[in-house]
Amino acid sequence: MKFQNPKDIYSSNPTIFTLKNKKRTVIKIMDWGATILDVSVYIPSTNEQRSLILGTEPSKYNEQGAYMGATIGRVAGRIENAQFKLNRQTYRIPLFQNTKHSLHGGQMGFDKKRFTVLDYNQSSISLCLKSPHLDEGFPGNLNLIVNYKLTDNNEFIIEYYAKTDIETPINVTNHGYWNLDKKTCSPSDYSIKEHKLRIESDRYLELSANSIPTGNFLNVENTIMDFNKPKILKNAVEYLAETFIQNGLDHCFILKDKHSVAPVELISSDDKVKLTVNSNYPSVQVYTSNFFNKEPSLVPNVTYSNYAAICIEPGYYPNAINTPLFTEKNPTLKPGEDFNKFIQFKFETY
């Protein structure tokens, strides 16, 4: 019998679910990867329905490598040398492409696994995944539930619940590519550079040449990384593309412990859409699609370009399992404990 590579069947025969609310927001979810396929909102001043998240045709998700809109796990972000030690045992994770580290849970992470639907109605959907012991190298049988909820107040809430029978690292998030502008041009010409970004953060993580945190915290004050007041992304993206190997923003910002409003805010270039992001995670990874070129769009034979969108990924600090300094804010999940995290996106349209 010929062995069939799981990557070959990933995204085949997808099942798609639709959430709606009274404000005419429509969200589409795919069971493969518990993936957000699309978010569209109503713009009252122009009487238009606008899509805010980039993706491709569901059946073509096996052709993209950018984790578009997917649930990321068991551990989002990079793990240095694709290994870690826990309880005196070393665990090894598949390498990411031609690098020395792992990324986003391994070669067949949660983004490429088919979730089971537990419950579904017009305003919410609940999906589950059983990740077996040593799945992509991680210890423990992990049971994960992902809840998506859309309220009539235009809040889109993601909830993650998990349990394990063996201690394991876990850092689950969503990898949506946000572009809040009206899509009047070809997908190859989409750009995030004129969007405005605010992040309530005084520090971010210093990165090595391999994009692994060094363990040092850097202050944002008087630097290109200070987003405490909304500012256009262009200068930061272009400066970082010229001076750092990350080719743009791909950095982890430490969120302030106390904030009166949502700690992250993204505004479209025409000021018609504002997206705010809140979470009970301690940090947020911000990625300006620096290596997004050649990813398939919704238009046949047309691909996206670099900087077409921005990913706002609340989570624990990257490579936390290998960085003792990060342990307090990035605990592992132990048997008998509950993993309970949320991400809240709120849409305001004008």
CSV table of C-alpha atoms in Angstrom, one decimal:
chain,number,residue,atom,x,y,z
A,1,MET,CA,0.0,0.0,0.0
A,2,LYS,CA,1.4,3.4,-1.0
A,3,PHE,CA,2.0,5.8,1.9
A,4,GLN,CA,0.2,9.1,1.6
A,5,ASN,CA,2.0,12.1,2.9
A,6,PRO,CA,-0.3,14.1,5.3
A,7,LYS,CA,0.8,17.3,3.5
A,8,ASP,CA,-0.8,16.0,0.3
A,9,ILE,CA,-4.3,15.7,1.9
A,10,TYR,CA,-4.0,18.9,4.0
A,11,SER,CA,-7.0,21.2,3.1
A,12,SER,CA,-8.7,18.6,0.9
A,13,ASN,CA,-12.5,18.5,1.2
A,14,PRO,CA,-12.7,21.4,3.7
A,15,THR,CA,-15.8,22.2,5.6
A,16,ILE,CA,-16.5,25.9,6.0
A,17,PHE,CA,-18.6,27.6,8.6
A,18,THR,CA,-20.0,31.2,8.6
A,19,LEU,CA,-20.6,33.5,11.6
A,20,LYS,CA,-22.7,36.6,11.3
A,21,ASN,CA,-24.0,39.4,13.5
A,22,LYS,CA,-26.4,42.3,13.3
A,23,LYS,CA,-23.7,44.8,12.2
A,24,ARG,CA,-23.3,42.8,9.0
A,25,THR,CA,-19.9,41.3,10.0
A,26,VAL,CA,-19.3,38.0,8.3
A,27,ILE,CA,-16.5,35.5,9.4
A,28,LYS,CA,-15.7,32.3,7.7
A,29,ILE,CA,-13.9,29.4,9.5
A,30,MET,CA,-12.4,26.3,8.0
A,31,ASP,CA,-12.0,23.0,9.9
A,32,TRP,CA,-8.5,22.5,8.6
A,33,GLY,CA,-6.3,24.3,11.1
A,34,ALA,CA,-9.4,25.9,12.7
A,35,THR,CA,-8.5,28.6,10.2
A,36,ILE,CA,-10.0,32.0,9.8
A,37,LEU,CA,-10.6,32.2,6.0
A,38,ASP,CA,-12.2,35.7,5.9
A,39,VAL,CA,-13.4,38.6,8.0
A,40,SER,CA,-15.6,41.1,6.3
A,41,VAL,CA,-17.3,44.2,7.9
A,42,TYR,CA,-19.8,46.8,6.7
A,43,ILE,CA,-18.5,50.4,6.2
A,44,PRO,CA,-21.5,52.7,6.7
A,45,SER,CA,-20.0,55.9,5.1
A,46,THR,CA,-19.4,54.2,1.8
A,47,ASN,CA,-22.0,51.5,2.0
A,48,GLU,CA,-19.5,48.7,1.3
A,49,GLN,CA,-18.7,45.3,2.6
A,50,ARG,CA,-14.9,45.1,3.1
A,51,SER,CA,-12.7,42.0,3.6
A,52,LEU,CA,-10.0,42.6,6.3
A,53,ILE,CA,-8.0,39.4,6.2
A,54,LEU,CA,-5.9,37.8,3.4
A,55,GLY,CA,-6.1,34.2,2.4
A,56,THR,CA,-6.6,32.0,-0.6
A,57,GLU,CA,-9.1,29.4,-1.8
A,58,PRO,CA,-9.6,26.8,0.9
A,59,SER,CA,-8.6,23.9,-1.4
A,60,LYS,CA,-5.3,25.7,-2.1
A,61,TYR,CA,-4.2,26.0,1.5
A,62,ASN,CA,-1.7,23.2,0.9
A,63,GLU,CA,0.0,25.4,-1.7
A,64,GLN,CA,0.7,28.2,0.8
A,65,GLY,CA,3.4,28.2,3.5
A,66,ALA,CA,2.5,31.4,5.4
A,67,TYR,CA,0.1,29.9,8.0
A,68,MET,CA,-2.7,32.1,6.6
A,69,GLY,CA,-5.4,32.6,9.3
A,70,ALA,CA,-4.5,29.3,11.0
A,71,THR,CA,-4.4,28.2,14.6
A,72,ILE,CA,-0.7,27.8,15.5
A,73,GLY,CA,0.5,25.2,18.0
A,74,ARG,CA,1.6,23.3,19.9
A,75,VAL,CA,4.1,26.1,20.3
A,76,ALA,CA,3.9,29.3,18.2
A,77,GLY,CA,7.2,31.0,17.2
A,78,ARG,CA,10.7,29.6,17.0
A,79,ILE,CA,12.4,27.0,19.2
A,80,GLU,CA,16.2,27.3,19.1
A,81,ASN,CA,18.0,24.4,17.6
A,82,ALA,CA,14.6,22.7,17.3
A,83,GLN,CA,14.9,21.1,20.7
A,84,PHE,CA,14.3,21.6,24.4
A,85,LYS,CA,14.9,19.9,27.7
A,86,LEU,CA,12.0,19.2,30.1
A,87,ASN,CA,12.1,17.1,33.3
A,88,ARG,CA,15.6,15.9,32.4
A,89,GLN,CA,14.5,14.6,28.9
A,90,THR,CA,15.4,16.2,25.6
A,91,TYR,CA,12.7,16.6,23.0
A,92,ARG,CA,13.4,17.3,19.3
A,93,ILE,CA,11.1,19.2,16.9
A,94,PRO,CA,11.3,19.1,13.1
A,95,LEU,CA,13.4,21.8,11.6
A,96,PHE,CA,11.8,24.7,9.7
A,97,GLN,CA,13.0,24.6,6.0
A,98,ASN,CA,16.8,25.0,5.8
A,99,THR,CA,17.2,26.6,9.2
A,100,LYS,CA,18.5,25.3,12.5
A,101,HIS,CA,15.3,26.0,14.5
A,102,SER,CA,11.7,24.9,14.5
A,103,LEU,CA,8.8,27.2,13.8
A,104,HIS,CA,5.1,27.2,14.7
A,105,GLY,CA,4.8,23.7,16.0
A,106,GLY,CA,6.8,21.7,13.5
A,107,GLN,CA,6.3,20.6,9.9
A,108,MET,CA,2.7,19.3,10.6
A,109,GLY,CA,1.6,21.7,13.3
A,110,PHE,CA,-1.9,22.5,14.4
A,111,ASP,CA,-2.3,24.7,11.3
A,112,LYS,CA,-2.3,21.6,9.1
A,113,LYS,CA,-4.5,19.4,11.2
A,114,ARG,CA,-8.2,18.9,10.7
A,115,PHE,CA,-10.2,19.9,13.8
A,116,THR,CA,-13.5,18.3,14.9
A,117,VAL,CA,-16.5,20.6,15.3
A,118,LEU,CA,-18.2,20.3,18.7
A,119,ASP,CA,-20.8,23.0,18.4
A,120,TYR,CA,-21.9,25.5,15.8
A,121,ASN,CA,-24.4,28.3,15.4
A,122,GLN,CA,-24.6,31.7,13.7
A,123,SER,CA,-22.6,33.5,16.4
A,124,SER,CA,-20.1,30.9,17.5
A,125,ILE,CA,-18.3,27.7,16.7
A,126,SER,CA,-16.3,25.3,18.9
A,127,LEU,CA,-13.6,23.0,17.5
A,128,CYS,CA,-11.3,20.5,19.1
A,129,LEU,CA,-8.1,18.7,18.4
A,130,LYS,CA,-6.4,15.8,20.1
A,131,SER,CA,-2.6,16.0,19.7
A,132,PRO,CA,-1.0,12.7,20.7
A,133,HIS,CA,2.1,12.2,22.8
A,134,LEU,CA,5.2,13.1,20.8
A,135,ASP,CA,3.1,14.8,18.1
A,136,GLU,CA,5.8,16.7,16.2
A,137,GLY,CA,8.1,15.8,19.1
A,138,PHE,CA,6.1,17.4,21.9
A,139,PRO,CA,5.4,15.4,25.1
A,140,GLY,CA,1.9,14.6,26.4
A,141,ASN,CA,-1.5,13.8,25.0
A,142,LEU,CA,-2.9,17.3,24.6
A,143,ASN,CA,-6.6,18.1,24.2
A,144,LEU,CA,-7.3,21.5,22.7
A,145,ILE,CA,-10.6,23.3,22.3
A,146,VAL,CA,-10.8,26.5,20.1
A,147,ASN,CA,-13.9,28.7,20.5
A,148,TYR,CA,-14.7,31.5,18.0
A,149,LYS,CA,-17.4,33.9,19.1
A,150,LEU,CA,-18.8,36.9,17.2
A,151,THR,CA,-20.9,39.4,19.2
A,152,ASP,CA,-23.3,42.1,18.0
A,153,ASN,CA,-20.9,44.6,19.5
A,154,ASN,CA,-18.5,43.6,16.7
A,155,GLU,CA,-16.2,41.7,19.0
A,156,PHE,CA,-14.6,38.6,17.6
A,157,ILE,CA,-13.3,36.5,20.5
A,158,ILE,CA,-11.0,33.4,20.3
A,159,GLU,CA,-10.7,31.2,23.3
A,160,TYR,CA,-8.2,28.4,23.8
A,161,TYR,CA,-8.6,25.6,26.4
A,162,ALA,CA,-6.2,22.8,26.8
A,163,LYS,CA,-5.3,19.9,29.1
A,164,THR,CA,-2.4,17.4,29.0
A,165,ASP,CA,-1.4,14.2,30.8
A,166,ILE,CA,2.4,15.0,30.6
A,167,GLU,CA,4.0,18.4,31.2
A,168,THR,CA,4.4,20.2,27.9
A,169,PRO,CA,5.2,23.6,26.5
A,170,ILE,CA,2.2,25.3,24.9
A,171,ASN,CA,1.7,28.6,23.1
A,172,VAL,CA,-1.4,28.7,20.9
A,173,THR,CA,-2.3,31.7,18.8
A,174,ASN,CA,-3.8,32.8,15.5
A,175,HIS,CA,-1.8,33.8,12.4
A,176,GLY,CA,-4.3,36.0,10.6
A,177,TYR,CA,-2.9,38.4,7.9
A,178,TRP,CA,-4.7,41.7,8.4
A,179,ASN,CA,-5.1,44.4,5.8
A,180,LEU,CA,-7.9,46.8,6.6
A,181,ASP,CA,-7.9,48.8,3.3
A,182,LYS,CA,-10.4,48.7,0.5
A,183,LYS,CA,-9.2,46.2,-2.0
A,184,THR,CA,-9.3,48.2,-5.3
A,185,CYS,CA,-6.0,47.0,-6.7
A,186,SER,CA,-4.5,43.6,-7.6
A,187,PRO,CA,-3.5,41.4,-4.6
A,188,SER,CA,0.1,41.8,-5.8
A,189,ASP,CA,-0.2,45.5,-5.0
A,190,TYR,CA,-1.7,45.2,-1.5
A,191,SER,CA,0.4,47.1,1.2
A,192,ILE,CA,0.3,47.5,4.9
A,193,LYS,CA,2.7,50.4,5.0
A,194,GLU,CA,0.2,53.2,5.2
A,195,HIS,CA,-1.7,51.6,8.1
A,196,LYS,CA,-1.3,53.1,11.6
A,197,LEU,CA,-0.2,50.9,14.5
A,198,ARG,CA,-0.3,51.4,18.2
A,199,ILE,CA,1.2,49.1,20.8
A,200,GLU,CA,1.1,49.8,24.5
A,201,SER,CA,4.7,48.5,25.2
A,202,ASP,CA,7.8,49.9,26.7
A,203,ARG,CA,10.1,46.9,25.8
A,204,TYR,CA,10.6,44.3,23.0
A,205,LEU,CA,12.8,41.3,22.7
A,206,GLU,CA,16.3,41.6,21.2
A,207,LEU,CA,16.8,39.1,18.4
A,208,SER,CA,19.9,37.1,17.2
A,209,ALA,CA,20.8,36.7,13.6
A,210,ASN,CA,18.6,33.5,13.6
A,211,SER,CA,15.6,35.6,14.8
A,212,ILE,CA,15.8,33.9,18.2
A,213,PRO,CA,15.4,36.1,21.3
A,214,THR,CA,18.7,36.6,23.0
A,215,GLY,CA,17.1,37.0,26.4
A,216,ASN,CA,17.6,40.7,26.5
A,217,PHE,CA,14.8,43.3,26.7
A,218,LEU,CA,15.3,46.5,24.7
A,219,ASN,CA,13.5,49.8,25.5
A,220,VAL,CA,11.4,51.3,22.7
A,221,GLU,CA,11.8,54.9,23.9
A,222,ASN,CA,13.3,57.2,21.2
A,223,THR,CA,13.6,54.3,18.8
A,224,ILE,CA,11.8,53.2,15.6
A,225,MET,CA,10.1,50.5,17.7
A,226,ASP,CA,8.1,53.0,19.8
A,227,PHE,CA,4.4,52.5,18.8
A,228,ASN,CA,2.8,53.8,22.1
A,229,LYS,CA,1.1,56.5,19.9
A,230,PRO,CA,-0.4,55.4,16.6
A,231,LYS,CA,2.0,55.9,13.7
A,232,ILE,CA,2.2,54.9,10.1
A,233,LEU,CA,4.1,51.6,9.6
A,234,LYS,CA,6.1,52.7,6.5
A,235,ASN,CA,9.2,54.2,8.2
A,236,ALA,CA,9.6,51.3,10.6
A,237,VAL,CA,9.1,48.6,8.0
A,238,GLU,CA,11.5,50.2,5.5
A,239,TYR,CA,14.2,50.9,8.2
A,240,LEU,CA,14.1,47.4,9.5
A,241,ALA,CA,14.1,45.9,6.0
A,242,GLU,CA,17.4,47.8,5.3
A,243,THR,CA,19.1,47.1,8.6
A,244,PHE,CA,17.9,43.8,10.0
A,245,ILE,CA,17.8,40.2,8.7
A,246,GLN,CA,14.1,40.0,9.7
A,247,ASN,CA,13.3,42.2,6.6
A,248,GLY,CA,10.8,44.2,8.5
A,249,LEU,CA,8.8,43.9,11.7
A,250,ASP,CA,9.0,40.4,13.1
A,251,HIS,CA,9.4,41.3,16.8
A,252,CYS,CA,7.9,40.4,20.2
A,253,PHE,CA,6.6,43.4,22.2
A,254,ILE,CA,6.1,43.0,25.9
A,255,LEU,CA,2.6,44.3,26.8
A,256,LYS,CA,2.2,46.6,29.8
A,257,ASP,CA,0.6,44.8,32.8
A,258,LYS,CA,-2.1,47.4,33.1
A,259,HIS,CA,-3.8,49.3,30.3
A,260,SER,CA,-7.0,51.2,30.2
A,261,VAL,CA,-7.8,50.4,26.6
A,262,ALA,CA,-6.9,47.5,24.3
A,263,PRO,CA,-3.1,47.3,24.1
A,264,VAL,CA,-2.9,47.0,20.3
A,265,GLU,CA,-4.7,49.1,17.7
A,266,LEU,CA,-4.5,49.0,13.8
A,267,ILE,CA,-6.1,51.7,11.6
A,268,SER,CA,-6.7,51.5,7.9
A,269,SER,CA,-5.0,54.1,5.6
A,270,ASP,CA,-8.4,55.7,4.9
A,271,ASP,CA,-9.4,55.7,8.6
A,272,LYS,CA,-12.6,53.8,7.8
A,273,VAL,CA,-11.7,50.7,9.9
A,274,LYS,CA,-10.1,50.4,13.4
A,275,LEU,CA,-9.1,47.0,14.8
A,276,THR,CA,-8.2,46.7,18.4
A,277,VAL,CA,-6.6,43.6,19.9
A,278,ASN,CA,-6.7,42.4,23.6
A,279,SER,CA,-5.5,39.2,25.2
A,280,ASN,CA,-4.5,37.7,28.5
A,281,TYR,CA,-1.1,36.7,27.0
A,282,PRO,CA,1.9,38.8,28.2
A,283,SER,CA,3.2,39.8,24.8
A,284,VAL,CA,2.4,40.2,21.1
A,285,GLN,CA,4.4,39.1,18.0
A,286,VAL,CA,4.0,41.6,15.2
A,287,TYR,CA,5.0,40.5,11.7
A,288,THR,CA,4.6,42.6,8.6
A,289,SER,CA,4.5,39.7,6.1
A,290,ASN,CA,8.2,40.3,5.2
A,291,PHE,CA,8.5,37.1,3.2
A,292,PHE,CA,4.9,36.9,1.8
A,293,ASN,CA,5.8,37.2,-1.9
A,294,LYS,CA,4.6,34.4,-4.1
A,295,GLU,CA,1.9,33.3,-1.7
A,296,PRO,CA,-1.3,32.5,-3.6
A,297,SER,CA,-4.2,35.0,-3.4
A,298,LEU,CA,-7.9,34.6,-4.1
A,299,VAL,CA,-7.3,35.7,-7.7
A,300,PRO,CA,-6.1,32.8,-9.9
A,301,ASN,CA,-2.4,33.0,-10.9
A,302,VAL,CA,-1.9,36.2,-8.8
A,303,THR,CA,0.3,36.1,-5.8
A,304,TYR,CA,0.7,38.5,-2.8
A,305,SER,CA,3.8,40.6,-2.3
A,306,ASN,CA,5.9,41.3,0.8
A,307,TYR,CA,4.3,43.7,3.3
A,308,ALA,CA,0.8,43.0,2.0
A,309,ALA,CA,-0.6,42.5,5.5
A,310,ILE,CA,0.3,42.4,9.2
A,311,CYS,CA,0.1,39.6,11.7
A,312,ILE,CA,-0.8,40.5,15.3
A,313,GLU,CA,-0.1,37.3,17.3
A,314,PRO,CA,-0.6,37.5,21.1
A,315,GLY,CA,1.3,34.8,22.9
A,316,TYR,CA,4.1,33.9,25.2
A,317,TYR,CA,7.7,34.9,24.5
A,318,PRO,CA,9.3,33.0,21.7
A,319,ASN,CA,11.8,30.2,22.6
A,320,ALA,CA,10.6,30.5,26.2
A,321,ILE,CA,11.2,26.8,26.9
A,322,ASN,CA,14.9,27.4,26.4
A,323,THR,CA,15.2,30.8,28.1
A,324,PRO,CA,15.1,30.5,32.0
A,325,LEU,CA,14.6,34.3,32.3
A,326,PHE,CA,11.2,33.9,30.5
A,327,THR,CA,9.8,31.1,32.6
A,328,GLU,CA,7.7,33.2,35.0
A,329,LYS,CA,5.6,34.7,32.1
A,330,ASN,CA,5.7,31.5,30.0
A,331,PRO,CA,4.8,28.5,32.2
A,332,THR,CA,4.5,25.0,30.8
A,333,LEU,CA,1.2,23.1,31.1
A,334,LYS,CA,1.2,20.4,33.7
A,335,PRO,CA,-1.3,17.5,34.3
A,336,GLY,CA,-4.3,18.6,36.2
A,337,GLU,CA,-3.9,22.3,35.2
A,338,ASP,CA,-6.1,24.2,32.7
A,339,PHE,CA,-4.7,26.2,29.8
A,340,ASN,CA,-7.1,29.1,29.3
A,341,LYS,CA,-6.2,32.0,27.0
A,342,PHE,CA,-8.2,34.4,24.9
A,343,ILE,CA,-7.7,36.9,22.0
A,344,GLN,CA,-10.3,39.6,21.4
A,345,PHE,CA,-10.5,41.5,18.1
A,346,LYS,CA,-12.9,44.4,18.0
A,347,PHE,CA,-13.9,46.1,14.8
A,348,GLU,CA,-15.0,49.8,14.5
A,349,THR,CA,-16.1,51.1,11.1
A,350,TYR,CA,-16.8,54.6,10.0
